Coordinates of C-alpha atoms and ligand atoms in Angstrom, one line a residue:
X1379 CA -14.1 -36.5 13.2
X1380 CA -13.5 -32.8 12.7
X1381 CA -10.0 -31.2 13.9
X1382 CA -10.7 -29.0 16.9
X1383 CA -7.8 -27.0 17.4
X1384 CA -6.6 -27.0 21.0
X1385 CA -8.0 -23.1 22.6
X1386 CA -9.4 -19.9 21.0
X1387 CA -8.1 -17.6 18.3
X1388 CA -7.1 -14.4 18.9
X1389 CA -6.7 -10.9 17.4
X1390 CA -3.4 -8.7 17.7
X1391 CA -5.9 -6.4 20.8
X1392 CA -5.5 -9.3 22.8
X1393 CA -1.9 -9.2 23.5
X1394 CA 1.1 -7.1 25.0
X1395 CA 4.9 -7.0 25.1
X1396 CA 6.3 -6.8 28.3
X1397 CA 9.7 -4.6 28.0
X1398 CA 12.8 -6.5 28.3
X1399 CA 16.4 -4.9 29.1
X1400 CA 17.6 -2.7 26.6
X1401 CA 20.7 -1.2 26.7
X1402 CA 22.3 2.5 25.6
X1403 CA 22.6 1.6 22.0
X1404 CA 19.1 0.4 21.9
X1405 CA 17.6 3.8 20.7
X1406 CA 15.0 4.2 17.5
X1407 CA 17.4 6.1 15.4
X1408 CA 20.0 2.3 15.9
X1409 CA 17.4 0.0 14.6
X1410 CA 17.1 -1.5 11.5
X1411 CA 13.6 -2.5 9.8
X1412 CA 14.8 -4.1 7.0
X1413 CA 13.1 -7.4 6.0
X1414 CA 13.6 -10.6 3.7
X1415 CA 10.6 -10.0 0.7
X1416 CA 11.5 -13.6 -0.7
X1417 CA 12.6 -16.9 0.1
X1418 CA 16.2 -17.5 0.4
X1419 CA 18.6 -20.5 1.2
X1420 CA 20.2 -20.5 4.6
X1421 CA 23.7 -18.6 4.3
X1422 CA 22.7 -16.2 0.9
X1423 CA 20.7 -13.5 1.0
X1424 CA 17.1 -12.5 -0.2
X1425 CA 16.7 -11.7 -4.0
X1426 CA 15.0 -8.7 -3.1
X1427 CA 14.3 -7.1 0.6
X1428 CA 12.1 -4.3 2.3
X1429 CA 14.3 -1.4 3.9
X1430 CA 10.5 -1.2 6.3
X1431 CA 8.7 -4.4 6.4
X1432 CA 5.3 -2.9 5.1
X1433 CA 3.4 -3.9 1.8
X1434 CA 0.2 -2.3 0.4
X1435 CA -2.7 -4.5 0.0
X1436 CA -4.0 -5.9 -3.7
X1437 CA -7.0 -3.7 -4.1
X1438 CA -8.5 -0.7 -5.6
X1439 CA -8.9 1.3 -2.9
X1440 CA -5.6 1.0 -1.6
X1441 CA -2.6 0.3 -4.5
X1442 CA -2.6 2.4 -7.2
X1443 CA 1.2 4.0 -9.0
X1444 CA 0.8 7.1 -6.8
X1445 CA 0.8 5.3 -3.6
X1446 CA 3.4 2.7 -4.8
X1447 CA 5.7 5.3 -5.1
X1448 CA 5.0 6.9 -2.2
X1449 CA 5.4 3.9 -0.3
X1450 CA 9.0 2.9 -2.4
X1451 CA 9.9 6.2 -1.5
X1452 CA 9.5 5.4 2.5
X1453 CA 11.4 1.9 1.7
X1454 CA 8.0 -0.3 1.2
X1455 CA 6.9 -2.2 -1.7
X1456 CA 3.0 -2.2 -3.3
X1457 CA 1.3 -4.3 -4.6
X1458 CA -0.9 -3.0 -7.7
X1459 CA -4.5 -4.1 -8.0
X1460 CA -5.5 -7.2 -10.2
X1461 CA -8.9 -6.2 -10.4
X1462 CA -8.4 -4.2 -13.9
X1463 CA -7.5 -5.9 -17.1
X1464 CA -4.1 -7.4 -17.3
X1465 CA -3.1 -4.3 -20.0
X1466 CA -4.2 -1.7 -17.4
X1467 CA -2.5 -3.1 -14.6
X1468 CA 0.5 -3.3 -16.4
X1469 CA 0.2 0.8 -17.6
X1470 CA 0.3 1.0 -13.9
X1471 CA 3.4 -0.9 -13.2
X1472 CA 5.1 1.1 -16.0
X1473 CA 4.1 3.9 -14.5
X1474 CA 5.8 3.0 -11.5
X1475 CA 8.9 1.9 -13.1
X1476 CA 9.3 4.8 -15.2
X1477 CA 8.7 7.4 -12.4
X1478 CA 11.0 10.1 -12.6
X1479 CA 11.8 11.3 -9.0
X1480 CA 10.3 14.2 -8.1
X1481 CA 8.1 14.5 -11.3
X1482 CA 4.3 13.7 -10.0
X1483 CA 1.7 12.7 -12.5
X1484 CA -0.9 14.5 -11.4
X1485 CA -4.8 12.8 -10.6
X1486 CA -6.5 16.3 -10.6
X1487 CA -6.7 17.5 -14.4
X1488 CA -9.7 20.1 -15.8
X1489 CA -10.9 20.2 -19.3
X1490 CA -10.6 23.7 -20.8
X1491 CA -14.7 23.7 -21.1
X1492 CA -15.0 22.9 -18.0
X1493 CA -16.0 25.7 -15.3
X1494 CA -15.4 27.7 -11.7
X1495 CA -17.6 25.2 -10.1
X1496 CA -15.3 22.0 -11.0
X1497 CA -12.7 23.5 -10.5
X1498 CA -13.5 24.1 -6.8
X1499 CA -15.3 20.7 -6.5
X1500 CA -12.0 19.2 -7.3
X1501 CA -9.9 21.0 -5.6
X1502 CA -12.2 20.5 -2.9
X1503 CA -11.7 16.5 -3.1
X1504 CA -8.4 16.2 -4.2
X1505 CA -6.9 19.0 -1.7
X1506 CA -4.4 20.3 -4.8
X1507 CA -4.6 24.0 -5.7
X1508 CA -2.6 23.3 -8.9
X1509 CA -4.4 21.5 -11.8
X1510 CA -3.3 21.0 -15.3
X1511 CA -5.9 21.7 -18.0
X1512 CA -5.5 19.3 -21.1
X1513 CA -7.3 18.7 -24.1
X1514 CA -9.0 15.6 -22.7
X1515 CA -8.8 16.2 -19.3
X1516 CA -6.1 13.4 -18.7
X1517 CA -3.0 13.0 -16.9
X1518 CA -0.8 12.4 -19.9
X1519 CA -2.9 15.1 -22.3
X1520 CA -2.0 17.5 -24.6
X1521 CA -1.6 20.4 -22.5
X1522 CA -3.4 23.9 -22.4
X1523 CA -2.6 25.5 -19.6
X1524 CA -2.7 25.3 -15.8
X1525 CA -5.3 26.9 -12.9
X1526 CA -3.9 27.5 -9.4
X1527 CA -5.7 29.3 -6.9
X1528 CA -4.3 32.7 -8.4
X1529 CA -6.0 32.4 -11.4
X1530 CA -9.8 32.9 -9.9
X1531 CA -11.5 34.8 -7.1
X1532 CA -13.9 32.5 -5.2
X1533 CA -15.7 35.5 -4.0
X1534 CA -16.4 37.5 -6.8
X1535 CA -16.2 35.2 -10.8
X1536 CA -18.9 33.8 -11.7
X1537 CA -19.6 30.0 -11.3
X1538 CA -20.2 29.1 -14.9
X1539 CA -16.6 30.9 -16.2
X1540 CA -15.0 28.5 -18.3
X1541 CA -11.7 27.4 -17.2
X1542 CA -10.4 28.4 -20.5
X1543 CA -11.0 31.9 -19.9
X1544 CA -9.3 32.4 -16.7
X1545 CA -6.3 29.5 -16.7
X1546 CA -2.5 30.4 -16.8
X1547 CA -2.4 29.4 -20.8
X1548 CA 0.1 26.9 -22.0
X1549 CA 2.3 30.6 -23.8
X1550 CA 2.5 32.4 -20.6
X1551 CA 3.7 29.1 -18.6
X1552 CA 7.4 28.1 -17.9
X1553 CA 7.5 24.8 -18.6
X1554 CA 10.3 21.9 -19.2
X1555 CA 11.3 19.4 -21.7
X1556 CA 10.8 16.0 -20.5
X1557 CA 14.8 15.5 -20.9
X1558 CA 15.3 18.1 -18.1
X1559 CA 17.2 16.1 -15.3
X1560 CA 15.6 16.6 -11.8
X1561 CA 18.0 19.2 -10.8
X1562 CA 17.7 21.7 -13.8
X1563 CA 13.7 21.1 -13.3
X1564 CA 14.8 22.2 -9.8
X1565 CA 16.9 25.4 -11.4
X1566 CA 14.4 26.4 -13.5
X1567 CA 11.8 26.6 -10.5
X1568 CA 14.1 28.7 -8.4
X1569 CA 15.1 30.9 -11.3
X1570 CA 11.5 31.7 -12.4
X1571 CA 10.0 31.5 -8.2
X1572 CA 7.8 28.8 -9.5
X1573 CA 5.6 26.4 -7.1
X1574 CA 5.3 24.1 -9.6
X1575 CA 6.9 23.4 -13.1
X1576 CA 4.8 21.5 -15.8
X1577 CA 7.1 18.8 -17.8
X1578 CA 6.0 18.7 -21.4
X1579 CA 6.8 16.2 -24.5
X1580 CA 8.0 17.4 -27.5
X1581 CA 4.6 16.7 -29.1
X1582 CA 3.0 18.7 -25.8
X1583 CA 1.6 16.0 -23.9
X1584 CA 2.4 16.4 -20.2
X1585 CA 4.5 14.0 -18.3
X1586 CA 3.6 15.3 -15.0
X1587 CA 4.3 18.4 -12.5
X1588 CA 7.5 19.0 -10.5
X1589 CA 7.0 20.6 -7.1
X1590 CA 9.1 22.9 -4.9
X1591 CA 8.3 20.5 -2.2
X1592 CA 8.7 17.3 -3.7
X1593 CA 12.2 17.9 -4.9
X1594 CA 13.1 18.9 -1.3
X1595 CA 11.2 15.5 -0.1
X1596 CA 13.1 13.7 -2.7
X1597 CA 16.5 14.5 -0.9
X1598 CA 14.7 12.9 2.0
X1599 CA 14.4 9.1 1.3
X1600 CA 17.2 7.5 2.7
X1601 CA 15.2 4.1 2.8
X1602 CA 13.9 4.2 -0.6
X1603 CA 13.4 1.1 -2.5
X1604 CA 15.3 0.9 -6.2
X1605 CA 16.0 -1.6 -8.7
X1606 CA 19.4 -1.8 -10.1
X1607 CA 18.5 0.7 -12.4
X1608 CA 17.8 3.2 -9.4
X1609 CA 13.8 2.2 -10.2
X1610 CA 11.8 2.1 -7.6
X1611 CA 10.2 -1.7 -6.9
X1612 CA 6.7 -2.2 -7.6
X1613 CA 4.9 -5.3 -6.8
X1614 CA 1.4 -6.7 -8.8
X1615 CA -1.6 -9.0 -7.8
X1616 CA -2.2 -12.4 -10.0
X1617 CA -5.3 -14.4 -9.8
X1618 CA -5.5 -18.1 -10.6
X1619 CA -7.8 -17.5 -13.5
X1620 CA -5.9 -15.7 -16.1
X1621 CA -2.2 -16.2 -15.3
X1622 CA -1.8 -17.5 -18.4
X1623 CA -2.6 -13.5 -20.1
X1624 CA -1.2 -11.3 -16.9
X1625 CA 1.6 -12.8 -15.9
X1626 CA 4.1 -12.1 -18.8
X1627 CA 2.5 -8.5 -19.2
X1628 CA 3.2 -7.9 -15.8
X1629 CA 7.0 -9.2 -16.1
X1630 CA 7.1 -7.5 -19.7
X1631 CA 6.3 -3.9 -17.7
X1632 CA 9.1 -4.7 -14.9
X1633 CA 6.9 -5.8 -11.8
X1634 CA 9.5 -6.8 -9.4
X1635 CA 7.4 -9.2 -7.4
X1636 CA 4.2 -10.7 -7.9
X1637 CA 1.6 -12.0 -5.6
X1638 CA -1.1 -14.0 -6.0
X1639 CA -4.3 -12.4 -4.3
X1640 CA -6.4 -15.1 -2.9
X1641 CA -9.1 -14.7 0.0
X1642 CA -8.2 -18.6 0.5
X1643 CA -5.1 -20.0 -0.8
X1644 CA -4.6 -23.2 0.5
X1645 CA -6.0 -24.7 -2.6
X1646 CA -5.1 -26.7 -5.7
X1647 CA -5.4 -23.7 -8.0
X1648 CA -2.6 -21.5 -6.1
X1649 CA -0.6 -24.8 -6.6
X1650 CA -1.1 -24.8 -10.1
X1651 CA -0.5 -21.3 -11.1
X1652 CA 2.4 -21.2 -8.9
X1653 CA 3.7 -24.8 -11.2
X1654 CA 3.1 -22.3 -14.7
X1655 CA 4.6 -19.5 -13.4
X1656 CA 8.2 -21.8 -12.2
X1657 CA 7.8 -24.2 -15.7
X1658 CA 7.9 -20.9 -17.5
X1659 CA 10.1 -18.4 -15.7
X1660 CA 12.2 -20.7 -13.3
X1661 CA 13.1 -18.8 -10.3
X1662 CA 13.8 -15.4 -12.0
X1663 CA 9.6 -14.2 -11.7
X1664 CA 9.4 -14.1 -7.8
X1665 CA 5.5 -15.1 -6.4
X1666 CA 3.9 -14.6 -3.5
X1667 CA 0.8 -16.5 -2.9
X1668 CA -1.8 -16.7 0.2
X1669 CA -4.1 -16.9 2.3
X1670 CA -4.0 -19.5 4.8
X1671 CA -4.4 -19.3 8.2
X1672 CA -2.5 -22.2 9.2
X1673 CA 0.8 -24.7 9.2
X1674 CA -0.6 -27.0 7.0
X1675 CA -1.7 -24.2 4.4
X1676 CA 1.9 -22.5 4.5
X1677 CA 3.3 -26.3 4.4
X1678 CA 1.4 -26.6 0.7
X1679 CA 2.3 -23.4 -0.8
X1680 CA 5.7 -23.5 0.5
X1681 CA 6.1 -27.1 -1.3
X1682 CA 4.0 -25.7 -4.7
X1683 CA 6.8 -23.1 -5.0
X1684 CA 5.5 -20.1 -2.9
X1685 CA 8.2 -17.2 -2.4
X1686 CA 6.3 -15.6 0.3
X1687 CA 3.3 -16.9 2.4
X1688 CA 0.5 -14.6 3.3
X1689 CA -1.1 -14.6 6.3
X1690 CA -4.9 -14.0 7.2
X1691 CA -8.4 -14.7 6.7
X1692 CA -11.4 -13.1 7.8
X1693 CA -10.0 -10.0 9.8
X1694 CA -9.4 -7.1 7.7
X1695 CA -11.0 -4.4 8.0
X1696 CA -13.6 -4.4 5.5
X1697 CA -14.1 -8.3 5.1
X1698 CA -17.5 -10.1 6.2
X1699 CA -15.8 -13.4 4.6
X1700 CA -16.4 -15.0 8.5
X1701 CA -20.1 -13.5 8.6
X1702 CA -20.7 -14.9 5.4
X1703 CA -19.0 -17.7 5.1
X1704 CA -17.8 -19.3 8.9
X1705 CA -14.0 -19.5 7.8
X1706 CA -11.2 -17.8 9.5
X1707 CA -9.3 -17.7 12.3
X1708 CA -7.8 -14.9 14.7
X1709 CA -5.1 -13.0 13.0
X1710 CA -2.4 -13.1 15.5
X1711 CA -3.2 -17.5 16.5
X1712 CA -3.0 -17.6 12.4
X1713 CA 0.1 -16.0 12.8
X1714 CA 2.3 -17.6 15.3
X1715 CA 1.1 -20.7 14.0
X1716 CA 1.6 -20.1 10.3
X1717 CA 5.3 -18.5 12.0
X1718 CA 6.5 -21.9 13.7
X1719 CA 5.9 -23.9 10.6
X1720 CA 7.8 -21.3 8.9
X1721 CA 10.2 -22.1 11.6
X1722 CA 10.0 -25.6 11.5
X1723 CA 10.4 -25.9 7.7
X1724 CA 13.4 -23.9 7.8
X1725 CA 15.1 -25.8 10.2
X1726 CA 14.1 -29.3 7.9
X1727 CA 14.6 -27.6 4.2
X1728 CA 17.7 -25.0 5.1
X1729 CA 14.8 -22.7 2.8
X1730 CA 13.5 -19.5 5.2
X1731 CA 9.8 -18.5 3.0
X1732 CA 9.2 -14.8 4.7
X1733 CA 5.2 -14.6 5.9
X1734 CA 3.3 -11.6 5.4
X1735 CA 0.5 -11.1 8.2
X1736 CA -1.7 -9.5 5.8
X1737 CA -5.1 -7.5 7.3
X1738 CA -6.6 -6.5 11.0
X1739 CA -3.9 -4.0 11.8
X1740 CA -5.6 -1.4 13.7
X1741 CA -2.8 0.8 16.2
X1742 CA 0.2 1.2 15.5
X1743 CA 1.3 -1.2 18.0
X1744 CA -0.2 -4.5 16.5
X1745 CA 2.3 -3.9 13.7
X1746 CA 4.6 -4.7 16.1
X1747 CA 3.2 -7.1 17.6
X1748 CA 3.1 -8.8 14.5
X1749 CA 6.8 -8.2 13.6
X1750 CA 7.3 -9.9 17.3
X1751 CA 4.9 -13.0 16.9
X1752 CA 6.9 -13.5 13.8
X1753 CA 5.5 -11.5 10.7
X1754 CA 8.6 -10.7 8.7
X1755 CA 6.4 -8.2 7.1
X1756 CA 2.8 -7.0 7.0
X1757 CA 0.1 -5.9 4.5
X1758 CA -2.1 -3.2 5.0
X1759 CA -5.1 -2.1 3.4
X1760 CA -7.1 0.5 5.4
X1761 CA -3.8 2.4 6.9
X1762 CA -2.7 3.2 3.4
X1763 CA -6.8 3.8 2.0
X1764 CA -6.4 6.9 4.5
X1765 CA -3.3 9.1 2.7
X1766 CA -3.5 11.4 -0.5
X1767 CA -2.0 8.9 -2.4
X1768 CA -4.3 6.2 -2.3
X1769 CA -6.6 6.4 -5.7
X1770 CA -9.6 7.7 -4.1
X1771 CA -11.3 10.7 -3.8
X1772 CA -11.5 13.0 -0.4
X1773 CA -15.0 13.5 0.4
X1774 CA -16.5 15.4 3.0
X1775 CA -19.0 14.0 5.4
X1776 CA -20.7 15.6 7.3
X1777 CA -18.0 18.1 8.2
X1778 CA -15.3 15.7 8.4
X1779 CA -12.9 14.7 5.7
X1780 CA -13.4 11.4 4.7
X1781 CA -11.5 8.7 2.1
X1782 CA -13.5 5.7 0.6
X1783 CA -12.6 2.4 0.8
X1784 CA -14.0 -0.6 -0.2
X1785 CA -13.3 -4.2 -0.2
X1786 CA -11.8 -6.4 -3.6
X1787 CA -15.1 -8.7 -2.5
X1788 CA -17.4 -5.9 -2.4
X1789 CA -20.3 -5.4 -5.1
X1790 CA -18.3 -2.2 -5.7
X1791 CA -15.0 -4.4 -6.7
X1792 CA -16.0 -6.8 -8.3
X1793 CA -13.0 -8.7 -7.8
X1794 CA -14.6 -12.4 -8.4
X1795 CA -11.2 -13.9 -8.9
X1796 CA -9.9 -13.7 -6.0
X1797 CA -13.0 -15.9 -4.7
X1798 CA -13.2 -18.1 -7.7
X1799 CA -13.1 -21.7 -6.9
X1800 CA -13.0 -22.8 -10.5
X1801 CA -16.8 -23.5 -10.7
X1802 CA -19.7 -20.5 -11.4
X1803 CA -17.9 -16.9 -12.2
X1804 CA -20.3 -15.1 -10.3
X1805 CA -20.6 -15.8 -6.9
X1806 CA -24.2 -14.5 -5.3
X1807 CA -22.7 -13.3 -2.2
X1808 CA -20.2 -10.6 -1.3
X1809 CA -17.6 -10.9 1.4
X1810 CA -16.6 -6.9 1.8
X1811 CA -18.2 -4.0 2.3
X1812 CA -17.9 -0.5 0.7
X1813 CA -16.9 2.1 3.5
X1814 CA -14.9 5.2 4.3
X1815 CA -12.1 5.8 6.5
X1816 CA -10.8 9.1 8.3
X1817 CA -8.5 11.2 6.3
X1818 CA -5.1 11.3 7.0
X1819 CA -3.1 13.0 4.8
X1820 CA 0.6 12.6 3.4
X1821 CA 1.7 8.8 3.0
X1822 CA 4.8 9.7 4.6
X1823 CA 4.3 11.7 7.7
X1824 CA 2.2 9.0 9.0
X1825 CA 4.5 6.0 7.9
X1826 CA 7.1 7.6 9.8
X1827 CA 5.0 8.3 12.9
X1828 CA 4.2 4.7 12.8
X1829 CA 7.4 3.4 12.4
X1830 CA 8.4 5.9 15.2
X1831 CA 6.4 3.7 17.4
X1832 CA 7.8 0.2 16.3
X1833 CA 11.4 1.5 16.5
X1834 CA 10.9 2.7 20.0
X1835 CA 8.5 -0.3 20.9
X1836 CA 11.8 -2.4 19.8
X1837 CA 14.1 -0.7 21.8
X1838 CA 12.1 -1.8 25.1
X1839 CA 11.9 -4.6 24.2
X1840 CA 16.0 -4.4 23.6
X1841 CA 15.7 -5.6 19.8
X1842 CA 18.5 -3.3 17.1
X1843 CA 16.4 -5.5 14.1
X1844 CA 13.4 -7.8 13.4
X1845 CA 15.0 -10.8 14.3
X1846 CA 16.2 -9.6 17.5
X1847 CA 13.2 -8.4 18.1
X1848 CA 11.3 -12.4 17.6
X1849 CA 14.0 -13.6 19.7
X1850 CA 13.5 -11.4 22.3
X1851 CA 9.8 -10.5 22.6
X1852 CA 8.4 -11.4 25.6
X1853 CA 4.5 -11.1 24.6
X1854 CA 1.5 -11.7 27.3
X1855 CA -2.5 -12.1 26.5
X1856 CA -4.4 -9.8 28.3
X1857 CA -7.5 -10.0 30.1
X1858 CA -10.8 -8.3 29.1
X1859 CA -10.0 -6.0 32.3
X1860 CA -6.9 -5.3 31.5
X1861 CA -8.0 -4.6 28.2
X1862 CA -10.1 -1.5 30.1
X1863 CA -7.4 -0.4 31.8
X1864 CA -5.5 0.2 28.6
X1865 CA -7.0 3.1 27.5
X1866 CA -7.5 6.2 29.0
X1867 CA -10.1 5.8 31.9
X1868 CA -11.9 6.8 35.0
X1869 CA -10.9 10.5 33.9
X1870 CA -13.3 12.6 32.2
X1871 CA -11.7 13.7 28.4
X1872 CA -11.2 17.3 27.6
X1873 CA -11.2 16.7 24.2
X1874 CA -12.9 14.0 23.0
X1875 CA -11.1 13.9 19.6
X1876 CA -7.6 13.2 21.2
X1877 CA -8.3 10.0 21.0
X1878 CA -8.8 9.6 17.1
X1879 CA -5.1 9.7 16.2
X1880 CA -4.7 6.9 18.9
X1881 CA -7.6 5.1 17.2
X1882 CA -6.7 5.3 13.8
X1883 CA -3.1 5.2 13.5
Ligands
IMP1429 P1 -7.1 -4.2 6.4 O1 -5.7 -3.7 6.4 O2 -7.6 -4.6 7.7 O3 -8.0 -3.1 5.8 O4 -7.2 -5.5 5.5 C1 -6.7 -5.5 4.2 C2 -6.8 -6.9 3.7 O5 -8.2 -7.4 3.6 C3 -6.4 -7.1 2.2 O6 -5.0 -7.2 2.1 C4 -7.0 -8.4 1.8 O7 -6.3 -9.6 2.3 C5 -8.3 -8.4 2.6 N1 -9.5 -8.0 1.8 C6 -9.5 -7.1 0.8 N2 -10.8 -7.0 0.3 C7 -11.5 -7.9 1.0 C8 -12.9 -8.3 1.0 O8 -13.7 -7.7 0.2 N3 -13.3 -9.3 1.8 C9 -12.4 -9.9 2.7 N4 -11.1 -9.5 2.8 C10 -10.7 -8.6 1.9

C-alpha cells in the first residue's frame, strides 16, 4: 500500500505571520542575518557561514563569476554552474577567487573591425557605455583601445565606421599596471578625471576596468563574504556523473563549498559521490547535496555525509518536473517537514545539517517565510536571473527590458546530469522551460530592498536573528479569500504598473 501523507502540500502564497510583541531594540538596523552554510557539532561553530542567508542557484542563467561576486560582495555565496566542462567551471571559480575588489572584468568587449552598429547593439543589451576593444574581442585580450559614448555621434557617423577608427586608442588612454593596489587605481582616476581606468598586463592583455563607482561601492560592503585570504567565497555545482574529474579541479581552483545539483537527491548515487568525495578529502571539501522533499530524504543524505540538505522539488520557477513527471511536493510542507527532521536529528546526533529551501520564491515575503518555517537559508534562481550581473543578455521586448532565463532541464541547458539516473544519457523529455524575466537592474539595490523587508518582517515578529525568528514565528494558512483580500482590491489602480515591483520582488 502506497504512503498517503496525512493533508495537502502547500506553497509559501498560502501562509502568513501573524506579528508578535517586539520590543524597542527590535528595529531592522539590530538584526542579524547571519546563517550556518555547513554542518556543525552542537557547542562549535560552522566551518564557514552566510553574513545573509541567500545562495544563487546551480545554473546558467543565474551563477556566473560576475554575479558571485556581486552576491559575496552583499554577504551571499553562489554557486557556479556545473553545466560546462569541469576546466571551464573551474576558470570561473578562479575568477572569483582572484577578483581584485573594485576591478570588474568586463562582459561587453568590441573587436577593432567591428562597427557603429555593434557597438550600439551592445550597448543596447548590456546597458554599459564603456567597452574595451581587444584583439579578439575577449575579456582578458590584448588590448587596443576603449569606446565610450564620447567617442561616436549616434546621430550623425555612419553605421558601418569601424570601431577602429573612432575608439579612444590604447596611446591616448591612461591606463594601470596590474600591480596598482585599489587605491592608487582610485588616485590615478581622480588625478586624470577618469570614469573608468583600464588595468593592463605587462604583456597588454587586460585584467579588467576599475570604475569611479565601484571603488566608492567597494567601501560599502560591510557584510561581504571573504576567505582567510580576504577572498571572496565562491561555491560550485557537482553532478554524480563525473565527480571523479570535477571535484579536485574545483578544490584545485579554491571553491569554498560545493554542492551537488540534483533535481532528486534522495538516491543511491548522491550517496555514493558524497562516500568519494569524504574517502578522498575527509571533512576539509565541504558538500552540499539535494533535493528531497521530505524527512526521510534529508535522513539519507544526512547519514551519506551531506553538509547541507537542499530543499525542493517541482516548484521553481521555470521547472515542469511535476507536469512532466508527477513528483513533487509543495515547497513550504517540503519544508517544515524536511525542518523537523533536521530538528529531530539534531536533537538524537548533537550534529545541526543547515537546509536550504531551494526554488518558488516569488515576494519578498516568502523568503521570510521560509527563514521562519525553518530554512536556514534559501536558493534563488529567477530573483538573481533579473540583475546585470547574471550572465545573460538584456533584451528588449516589445518595449520592455527583458533578461532570459532558462531552466538547467531545459533543451536550451542541456544539463542531463542533474536528471541522470545512471541508465540512458539522454533523457527524451525536458523538465524546464526557456523564458525571460523583467529586468531589474543592480544585484545590490534589490538585495538590500529585499532584505529591508525580512529585517523589518523580523522585527514584528520580535526576532534580533534567524533563530529567534523560528522560535518565535507565529505563521497561519490563509484562505483562498483571504488570499483576495491580500492584494490591493475593490479600488480601481491608477497605475497599473505599481504593482510590478510588488510582483516581482
Ligand atoms: P526559482 O528560484 O523559482 O527560479 O527556482 C530555481 C531552482 O529551480 C533551482 O535552484 C533548481 O533547483 C531548480 N531548477 C533549475 N532548473 C530547473 C529545470 O529545468 N527544471 C526543474 N527545476 C529546475
Amino acid at each position: 500500500m502506497a504512503t498517503f501523507f496525512p493533508g495537502e502540500s502547500h506553497t509559501f502564497s498560502e501562509y502568513l505571520l501573524v506579528p508578535g510583541y517586539s520590543s524597542c531594540e527590535c528595529v531592522p538596523k539590530n538584526v542579524s542575518l547571519r546563517a550556518p552554510l555547513v554542518k556543525y557539532r552542537k557547542g562549535e561553530q560552522p566551518a564557514l557561514s552566510l553574513n545573509i542567508p541567500m545562495t544563487s542557484a546551480i545554473m546558467q542563467a543565474v551563477s556566473g563569476p560576475r554575479l558571485a561576486v556581486a552576491l559575496a560582495q552583499e554577504g551571499g555565496i553562489s554557486f557556479i554552474y556545473g553545466s560546462q566542462t569541469p576546466e571551464d567551471e573551474a576558470a570561473m571559480v578562479r575568477e572569483v577567487k582572484d577578483y581584485k575588489a573594485g576591478v570588474v572584468t568586463s562582459d561587453s568587449n568590441l573587436r577593432p573591425e567591428m562597427t557603429l552598429v555593434d557597438v550600439l547593439a551592445l550597448k543596447e543589451r548590456s546597458g554599459h557605455s564603456a567597452m574595451p576593444v581587444t584583439e579578439d574581442g575577449s575579456a582578458h585580450g590584448r588590448l587596443l583601445g576603449i569606446v565610450t559614448s564620447r567617442d561616436y555621434r549616434p546621430s550623425r557617423d555612419s553605421r558601418d565606421k569601424r570601431v577602429e577608427e573612432f575608439m579612444t586608442p590604447i596611446e591616448s588612454l591612461v591606463t594601470a599596471p596590474a600591480t596598482a593596489t585599489l587605491s592608487e587605481a582610485n588616485d590615478i582616476i581622480w588625478e586624470n578625471k577618469l570614469n573608468q581606468l583600464p588595468i593592463v598586463n605587462d604583456d597588454g592583455t587586460l585584467v579588467g576596468l576599475v570604475f569611479r563607482k565601484d571603488y566608492d561601492a567597494h567601501k560599502e560592503n560591510p557584510l561581504e563574504l571573504l576567505d582567510a585570504d580576504k577572498r571572496y567565497l565562491v561555491g560550485a555545482g557537482i553532478n554524480t556523473r563525473d565527480y571523479e574529474q570535477r571535484v579536485p579541479v574545483l578544490v584545485d581552483a579554491g571553491a569554498d563549498v560545493l554542492c551537488i545539483d540534483s533535481s532528486e537527491g534522495y538516491s543511491e548515487w548522491q550517496a555514493i559521490t558524497l562516500r568519494w568525495i569524504r574517502d578522498r578529502y575527509g571533512d576539509s571539501v565541504k558538500v552540499g547535496a539535494g533535493n528531497v522533499v521530505d524527512g526521510d530524504g534529508f535522513r539519507f543524505l544526512a547519514d551519506a555525509g551531506a553538509d547541507f540538505v537542499k530543499v525542493g522539488i517541482g516548484g521553481g520557477s521555470i521547472c515542469i518536473t511535476r507536469e512532466q513527471k508527477g513528483i513533487g511536493r509543495g515547497q513550504a510542507s517540503a519544508l517544515i517537514d524536511v525542518c523537523q527532521e533536521r530538528d529531530k536529528y539534531f536533537r538524537e546526533t548533537g550534529v545541526y545539517i543547515p537546509v536550504c529551501s531551494d526554488g518558488g520564491i516569488v515576494y519578498d515575503y516568502h523568503m521570510t517565510l521560509a527563514l521562519a518555517m525553518g530554512a536556514d537559508f534559501l536558493m534563488l534562481g529567477r530573483y538573481f536571473a533579473r540583475f546585470d550581473e547574471s550572465p545573460t543578455a538584456r533584451v528588449n521586448v516589445n518595449g520592455n527590458y527583458m533578461k532570459e532565463y532558462w531552466g538547467e532541464g531545459s533543451a536550451r541547458a542541456r544539463n542531463w546530469a542533474r536528471y541522470d539516473l545512471g541508465g540512458d544519457k539522454k533523457l527524451s523529455f525536458v523538465e524546464g522551460v526557456d523564458s525571460y524575466v523583467p529586468y531589474a537592474g543592480p544585484l545590490k539595490e534589490n538585495v538590500q530592498g529585499s532584505l529591508m523587508k525580512v529585517r523589518s518582517t523580523m522585527c514584528n515578529c520580535g526576532a534580533l536573528d534567524l533563530a529567534q525568528l523560528r522560535d518565535k514565528a507565529k505563521i497561519t494558512r490563509v484562505s483562498a479569500t483571504s488570499l483576495v483580500e491580500g492584494g490591493a482590491h475593490d479600488v480601481l489602480l491608477k497605475d497599473s504598473t505599481s504593482t510590478s515591483s510588488v510582483n516581482f520582488g
